[in-house]
Short mmCIF file of C-alpha atoms and ligand atoms in Angstrom, two decimals:
data_model
loop_
_atom_site.label_atom_id
_atom_site.label_comp_id
_atom_site.label_asym_id
_atom_site.label_seq_id
_atom_site.Cartn_x
_atom_site.Cartn_y
_atom_site.Cartn_z
CA MET A 96 72.02 19.88 105.78
CA ILE A 97 75.09 21.65 104.48
CA ASP A 98 73.50 21.79 101.05
CA ARG A 99 70.29 23.12 102.53
CA LEU A 100 72.20 25.93 104.25
CA GLN A 101 74.12 26.70 101.07
CA GLU A 102 70.80 26.90 99.23
CA LEU A 103 69.28 29.21 101.86
CA GLY A 104 72.31 31.51 101.61
CA ARG A 105 71.95 31.77 97.84
CA GLU A 106 68.23 32.51 98.11
CA ALA A 107 68.80 35.20 100.71
CA LEU A 108 71.54 36.92 98.70
CA GLU A 109 69.32 36.92 95.65
CA GLU A 110 66.47 38.53 97.60
CA ILE A 111 68.85 41.14 98.99
CA LYS A 112 69.93 41.94 95.45
CA GLN A 113 66.30 42.39 94.40
CA ALA A 114 65.34 44.53 97.41
CA ASP A 115 64.74 48.16 96.44
CA SER A 116 64.07 49.71 99.84
CA VAL A 117 65.35 49.64 103.40
CA LYS A 118 61.97 48.24 104.38
CA ALA A 119 62.25 45.34 101.93
CA LEU A 120 65.73 44.56 103.30
CA GLU A 121 64.32 44.45 106.81
CA SER A 122 61.78 41.79 105.83
CA VAL A 123 64.58 39.75 104.20
CA ARG A 124 66.48 39.98 107.49
CA VAL A 125 63.47 38.81 109.50
CA LYS A 126 62.73 36.06 107.01
CA TYR A 127 66.21 34.49 107.07
CA LEU A 128 67.78 35.48 110.35
CA GLY A 129 64.66 35.83 112.55
CA LYS A 130 63.84 33.47 115.42
CA LYS A 131 61.44 31.52 113.25
CA GLY A 132 63.71 31.61 110.20
CA PRO A 133 65.03 28.57 108.33
CA ILE A 134 68.60 28.90 109.59
CA THR A 135 67.46 28.89 113.22
CA GLU A 136 65.40 25.88 112.37
CA VAL A 137 68.40 24.02 110.91
CA LEU A 138 70.40 24.80 114.05
CA ARG A 139 67.57 23.49 116.21
CA GLY A 140 67.71 20.15 114.42
CA MET A 141 71.44 19.73 115.09
CA GLY A 142 70.74 17.49 118.11
CA GLN A 143 70.05 14.60 115.76
CA LEU A 144 73.41 14.90 114.03
CA SER A 145 76.47 12.82 114.74
CA GLU A 146 79.39 14.19 116.78
CA GLU A 147 81.38 14.44 113.59
CA GLU A 148 78.81 16.35 111.54
CA ARG A 149 77.68 18.73 114.23
CA PRO A 150 80.65 21.20 114.18
CA LYS A 151 80.69 21.26 110.39
CA VAL A 152 76.99 22.12 110.15
CA GLY A 153 77.37 24.68 112.96
CA GLN A 154 80.28 26.31 111.17
CA LYS A 155 78.39 26.44 107.89
CA ALA A 156 75.29 27.93 109.55
CA ASN A 157 77.41 30.67 111.12
CA ASP A 158 79.18 31.42 107.82
CA VAL A 159 75.89 31.72 105.96
CA ARG A 160 74.41 33.92 108.66
CA GLU A 161 77.45 36.20 108.67
CA GLU A 162 77.40 36.53 104.91
CA ILE A 163 73.71 37.44 104.88
CA LYS A 164 74.29 40.05 107.61
CA GLU A 165 77.20 41.59 105.76
CA LYS A 166 75.31 41.85 102.49
CA LEU A 167 72.30 43.31 104.29
CA GLU A 168 74.44 46.04 105.80
CA GLU A 169 76.14 46.78 102.52
CA LYS A 170 72.86 47.08 100.67
CA THR A 171 71.24 49.19 103.43
CA GLU A 172 74.09 51.65 103.23
CA GLN A 173 73.81 51.76 99.45
CA LEU A 174 70.06 52.43 99.55
CA GLU A 175 70.40 55.12 102.23
CA LYS A 176 73.06 56.93 100.24
CA ALA A 177 70.91 56.76 97.12
CA ALA A 178 67.97 58.18 99.08
CA ILE A 179 70.08 61.15 100.24
CA ASP A 180 71.36 61.81 96.70
CA GLU A 181 67.80 61.72 95.46
CA LYS A 182 66.65 64.15 98.15
CA LEU A 183 69.51 66.57 97.45
CA LYS A 184 68.66 66.56 93.78
CA ALA A 185 65.00 67.30 94.50
CA GLU A 186 65.73 70.07 96.99
CA SER A 187 67.92 72.34 94.92
CA ILE A 188 67.83 75.96 96.12
CA ASP A 189 67.08 78.86 93.82
CA ILE A 190 70.00 81.14 94.65
CA THR A 191 68.66 83.83 92.34
CA LEU A 192 65.82 84.67 94.78
CA PRO A 193 66.38 88.08 96.42
CA GLY A 194 67.43 87.83 100.10
CA ARG A 195 65.57 89.29 103.05
CA GLU A 196 66.76 92.77 103.99
CA VAL A 197 68.74 92.91 107.23
CA LYS A 198 67.63 95.97 109.17
CA GLN A 199 70.67 97.12 111.07
CA GLY A 200 70.30 99.35 114.09
CA ALA A 201 72.90 101.75 115.41
CA ARG A 202 74.35 102.90 118.67
CA HIS A 203 72.38 105.66 120.35
CA PRO A 204 74.23 108.97 119.75
CA LEU A 205 74.83 109.37 123.50
CA THR A 206 76.37 105.90 123.71
CA ALA A 207 78.56 106.73 120.73
CA VAL A 208 79.74 109.98 122.34
CA VAL A 209 80.36 108.32 125.74
CA GLU A 210 82.44 105.65 124.04
CA GLU A 211 84.38 108.21 122.03
CA ILE A 212 85.18 110.23 125.17
CA GLU A 213 86.13 107.05 127.08
CA ASP A 214 88.52 106.11 124.26
CA ILE A 215 90.22 109.51 124.40
CA PHE A 216 90.81 109.27 128.17
CA VAL A 217 91.95 105.65 127.92
CA GLY A 218 94.50 106.96 125.40
CA LEU A 219 95.65 109.43 128.07
CA GLY A 220 96.18 106.62 130.62
CA PHE A 221 92.81 106.69 132.44
CA GLN A 222 90.75 103.65 133.40
CA VAL A 223 86.95 103.49 133.09
CA THR A 224 85.03 102.61 136.27
CA LYS A 225 81.29 102.32 136.91
CA GLY A 226 79.03 102.21 139.95
CA PRO A 227 75.42 102.19 141.20
CA GLU A 228 72.77 104.71 140.11
CA VAL A 229 70.94 104.40 143.43
CA GLU A 230 73.31 105.89 146.00
CA THR A 231 73.51 106.68 149.67
CA ASP A 232 73.45 110.27 150.91
CA GLN A 233 76.87 109.43 152.36
CA TYR A 234 78.56 108.78 149.00
CA ASN A 235 76.54 111.18 146.85
CA PHE A 236 77.00 114.18 149.18
CA GLU A 237 78.87 113.74 152.48
CA LYS A 238 82.04 112.24 151.00
CA LEU A 239 82.13 115.06 148.46
CA ASN A 240 82.26 117.77 151.09
CA LEU A 241 78.55 118.51 150.86
CA PRO A 242 77.26 118.05 154.42
CA ALA A 243 73.53 118.16 155.21
CA GLU A 244 72.13 121.71 155.02
CA HIS A 245 75.00 122.86 152.75
CA PRO A 246 73.44 125.45 150.40
CA ALA A 247 75.05 123.81 147.33
CA ARG A 248 72.75 120.80 147.87
CA ASP A 249 69.87 122.95 146.62
CA MET A 250 71.21 122.81 143.07
CA GLN A 251 71.34 119.02 143.24
CA ASP A 252 67.95 118.06 144.58
CA SER A 253 67.13 114.54 143.44
CA PHE A 254 64.70 111.64 143.56
CA TYR A 255 64.79 110.03 146.98
CA VAL A 256 64.14 106.33 147.52
CA THR A 257 64.35 106.66 151.31
CA THR A 258 65.54 109.58 153.46
CA ASP A 259 69.14 108.51 152.93
CA MET A 260 69.02 106.79 149.54
CA LEU A 261 68.60 108.64 146.26
CA LEU A 262 69.20 108.50 142.52
CA ARG A 263 72.76 109.86 142.23
CA THR A 264 73.05 113.51 141.14
CA GLN A 265 76.59 113.08 139.79
CA THR A 266 79.02 110.23 139.08
CA SER A 267 81.41 111.50 141.78
CA PRO A 268 80.25 108.81 144.26
CA VAL A 269 81.76 106.22 141.87
CA GLN A 270 85.06 108.07 142.12
CA ALA A 271 84.83 108.23 145.93
CA ARG A 272 84.14 104.47 146.02
CA THR A 273 87.01 103.74 143.63
CA MET A 274 89.46 105.95 145.55
CA GLU A 275 88.64 104.04 148.75
CA THR A 276 89.67 100.74 147.13
CA PHE A 277 93.19 102.17 146.61
CA GLU A 278 93.65 102.41 150.42
CA GLY A 279 95.57 105.67 150.31
CA GLN A 280 98.05 104.57 147.64
CA GLY A 281 98.16 106.53 144.36
CA PRO A 282 98.10 106.94 141.50
CA VAL A 283 94.36 106.82 140.77
CA LYS A 284 93.53 107.83 137.22
CA ILE A 285 89.91 107.15 136.30
CA VAL A 286 86.91 108.35 134.31
CA CYS A 287 83.36 107.49 135.39
CA PRO A 288 80.56 107.70 132.80
CA GLY A 289 76.92 107.14 133.62
CA LYS A 290 73.35 108.33 134.08
CA VAL A 291 72.64 110.93 136.74
CA TYR A 292 69.39 112.48 137.99
CA ARG A 293 68.35 115.90 139.26
CA ARG A 294 65.06 117.53 140.17
CA ASP A 295 64.61 119.79 137.19
CA ASP A 296 61.97 121.12 134.83
CA ASP A 297 62.71 119.68 131.38
CA ASP A 298 63.24 122.11 128.50
CA ALA A 299 65.54 122.45 125.48
CA THR A 300 68.67 122.54 127.65
CA HIS A 301 67.59 120.78 130.89
CA SER A 302 66.72 117.17 131.58
CA HIS A 303 65.94 115.48 134.92
CA GLN A 304 68.04 112.55 133.70
CA PHE A 305 71.28 113.03 131.79
CA MET A 306 74.68 111.47 131.14
CA GLN A 307 77.77 112.66 132.91
CA ILE A 308 81.42 111.79 132.65
CA GLU A 309 83.63 112.71 135.55
CA GLY A 310 87.32 112.02 135.90
CA LEU A 311 90.10 112.40 138.39
CA TYR A 312 93.82 111.95 138.78
CA VAL A 313 95.27 111.55 142.28
CA ASP A 314 99.02 111.22 142.75
CA LYS A 315 101.98 112.94 144.36
CA ASN A 316 102.66 116.38 142.80
CA VAL A 317 99.57 116.63 140.61
CA GLN A 318 99.10 120.31 139.76
CA MET A 319 96.66 122.68 138.10
CA SER A 320 98.93 122.68 135.02
CA ASP A 321 98.37 118.91 134.69
CA LEU A 322 94.62 119.55 134.74
CA LYS A 323 94.92 122.15 131.99
CA GLY A 324 97.17 119.94 129.86
CA VAL A 325 94.90 116.90 130.09
CA LEU A 326 91.71 118.89 129.37
CA GLU A 327 93.32 120.71 126.43
CA ALA A 328 94.48 117.39 124.94
CA PHE A 329 90.98 115.96 125.45
CA VAL A 330 89.14 118.94 123.94
CA GLN A 331 91.44 118.99 120.92
CA LYS A 332 90.95 115.27 120.33
CA TYR A 333 87.17 115.58 120.64
CA PHE A 334 86.47 118.89 118.85
CA GLY A 335 89.59 119.29 116.69
CA ALA A 336 93.24 120.32 116.97
CA ASP A 337 92.43 123.95 116.11
CA ARG A 338 90.47 124.48 119.36
CA SER A 339 91.90 125.97 122.53
CA ILE A 340 90.63 126.16 126.12
CA ARG A 341 90.56 128.78 128.84
CA LEU A 342 89.95 128.44 132.58
CA ARG A 343 87.78 130.83 134.61
CA PRO A 344 87.52 130.82 138.42
CA SER A 345 84.40 129.15 139.79
CA PHE A 346 83.13 127.26 142.84
CA PHE A 347 82.37 123.59 143.57
CA PRO A 348 82.23 122.24 147.12
CA PHE A 349 84.46 119.26 146.17
CA THR A 350 87.29 121.20 144.51
CA GLU A 351 89.50 124.09 145.58
CA PRO A 352 90.38 126.04 143.58
CA SER A 353 87.56 125.39 141.09
CA VAL A 354 87.31 126.42 137.46
CA GLU A 355 84.90 126.53 134.54
CA VAL A 356 86.50 125.37 131.31
CA ASP A 357 85.59 127.06 128.01
CA VAL A 358 86.45 125.86 124.52
CA SER A 359 87.03 128.34 121.69
CA CYS A 360 84.00 128.61 119.41
CA GLY A 361 84.20 126.31 116.37
CA ILE A 362 81.64 128.29 114.38
CA CYS A 363 83.34 131.71 114.36
CA GLY A 364 86.85 130.62 115.39
CA GLY A 365 86.67 132.95 118.43
CA LYS A 366 85.51 136.10 116.66
CA GLY A 367 82.04 135.96 118.17
CA CYS A 368 78.76 134.60 116.79
CA ARG A 369 75.29 133.54 117.93
CA VAL A 370 76.44 130.05 119.06
CA CYS A 371 78.99 131.53 121.52
CA LYS A 372 76.77 134.52 122.32
CA TYR A 373 79.39 136.80 120.78
CA SER A 374 82.03 135.86 123.37
CA GLY A 375 84.15 133.53 121.21
CA TRP A 376 84.01 130.89 124.00
CA ILE A 377 81.67 128.04 124.94
CA GLU A 378 81.50 126.61 128.47
CA VAL A 379 81.91 122.82 128.44
CA LEU A 380 83.41 121.53 131.71
CA GLY A 381 83.69 122.11 135.43
CA ALA A 382 86.92 121.16 137.15
CA GLY A 383 89.38 121.90 139.92
CA MET A 384 91.92 120.59 142.41
CA ILE A 385 90.29 117.98 144.65
CA HIS A 386 89.39 119.48 148.04
CA PRO A 387 91.66 118.15 150.84
CA ASN A 388 88.53 117.09 152.79
CA VAL A 389 87.45 114.89 149.87
CA LEU A 390 90.89 113.28 149.57
CA GLU A 391 90.94 112.61 153.30
CA MET A 392 87.44 111.09 153.41
CA SER A 393 88.47 108.72 150.60
CA GLY A 394 91.56 107.54 152.46
CA PHE A 395 94.29 109.75 150.97
CA ASP A 396 96.63 111.92 153.04
CA PRO A 397 96.21 115.45 151.58
CA GLU A 398 99.70 116.35 152.88
CA ILE A 399 101.18 113.73 150.51
CA TYR A 400 98.67 113.48 147.68
CA THR A 401 96.98 116.06 145.46
CA GLY A 402 94.67 115.56 142.52
CA PHE A 403 92.51 117.18 139.92
CA ALA A 404 88.93 116.31 138.99
CA PHE A 405 86.53 117.35 136.27
CA GLY A 406 82.97 116.75 135.18
CA MET A 407 81.04 117.21 131.96
CA GLY A 408 77.55 116.68 130.62
CA VAL A 409 77.61 114.24 127.69
CA GLU A 410 74.49 115.68 126.03
CA ARG A 411 76.18 119.08 125.79
CA PHE A 412 79.22 117.54 124.10
CA ALA A 413 76.98 115.66 121.66
CA MET A 414 74.82 118.74 120.96
CA LEU A 415 77.85 120.92 120.20
CA LYS A 416 79.50 118.36 117.93
CA TYR A 417 76.38 117.41 115.94
CA GLY A 418 74.46 120.69 116.04
CA ILE A 419 71.54 119.32 118.07
CA ASP A 420 69.33 122.12 119.41
CA ASP A 421 67.17 120.31 121.97
CA ILE A 422 68.32 117.91 124.71
CA ARG A 423 64.92 116.17 124.61
CA HIS A 424 65.79 114.64 121.23
CA PHE A 425 68.04 112.18 123.06
CA TYR A 426 65.15 110.80 125.09
CA THR A 427 62.10 110.83 122.83
CA ASN A 428 63.32 108.04 120.51
CA ASP A 429 62.14 109.64 117.28
CA ILE A 430 63.49 107.25 114.65
CA ARG A 431 64.08 110.16 112.23
CA PHE A 432 66.48 111.66 114.77
CA LEU A 433 68.20 108.39 115.65
CA ASN A 434 68.66 107.31 112.01
CA GLN A 435 70.92 110.30 111.43
CA PHE A 436 73.58 108.75 113.66
CA LYS A 437 73.97 105.43 111.86
CA ARG A 438 77.59 106.18 111.03
CA ALA A 439 78.44 108.24 114.09
C1 LIG B 50 80.13 119.88 136.16
C2 LIG B 50 81.20 119.92 137.18
C3 LIG B 50 82.72 118.60 138.42
C4 LIG B 50 84.02 117.22 139.84
C5 LIG B 50 82.95 117.39 139.01
C6 LIG B 50 84.88 115.64 141.52
C7 LIG B 50 84.82 114.35 141.95
C8 LIG B 50 85.53 113.99 143.08
C9 LIG B 50 86.29 114.90 143.72
C10 LIG B 50 86.32 116.17 143.23
CL1 LIG B 50 85.46 112.40 143.64
N1 LIG B 50 85.62 116.54 142.17
N2 LIG B 50 84.17 115.99 140.42
C11 LIG B 50 84.88 118.29 140.09
C12 LIG B 50 84.63 119.50 139.49
C13 LIG B 50 83.55 119.67 138.64
O1 LIG B 50 81.63 118.67 137.56
O2 LIG B 50 79.78 120.88 135.63
N3 LIG B 50 79.57 118.72 135.88
C14 LIG B 50 78.53 118.55 134.95
#
């Protein structure tokens, strides 16, 4: 029996050597190690052996089986590796083929300008905050010192969702909401960019939807001179260090006193030209000292705190910097227009 097992082992190893595929190896495995295989058969006949022979034959059968298994595994691995090598050789890639062109888009010019302006104010110590575009009458008007029936509401008619919900006409409600979260403790130093909506007839300089950036600084001892310093630094960073600003008295319900901010004309250097309508100045911002009513409604004691606020239209800033003559270009998605801002 020992000899028979020895013989079977030799035969199996020879067949493994000859096998040239994983499939062929599998049939060798079934043939020798399967339930109906010759080794199983030998083991079945062990009952007739003597006590002395039985362990020896058992041991031999196990050894032969183990050896066959080991060789099968070895050969399988070998064949699989060879198959992969073969495949890799066959699938070589032609790296000289031209690649597919990657069409890269670009930020929309308004996004680029918003981000540039945000960066400038962040550099001046401001934080950027955002809020909802659908607002309540309360936050859009009341908290900004614009009670119902106030004549200044006429200039900010909007799109109403219900009688007391509307598309915001300014980003000021975001500032009112943010101020409230400070619970009367300054400083608050924020800029709020975002879309705003007004009832308007669209033309080259008007759009019923536009981008605004407003900002404010509330603290003890904030003065008009702080407002002028911050806006001058901002304008010079955005338009160039050779520009200057001037303030003219104006009116907003949420600031007192209020000012219009002009920047010196970059085309004629202040001498007067068509761009500045021969005045040497271009109006770019509205601003002022925050009205005590507004501070109070947002939780700040106007006897302790003061603040300045300002607002600007982003389209106007983009149009002046890039020489764009019609606000509607920003919203009509003409690819010839947009492609010009790939590096902006
Ligand atoms: C403009 C003028 C302005 C403000 C916006 C403001 C906000 C709060 C309190 C006080 Cl919470 N003021 N914002 C102040 C002055 C002018 O915008 O021409 N915008 C396009």
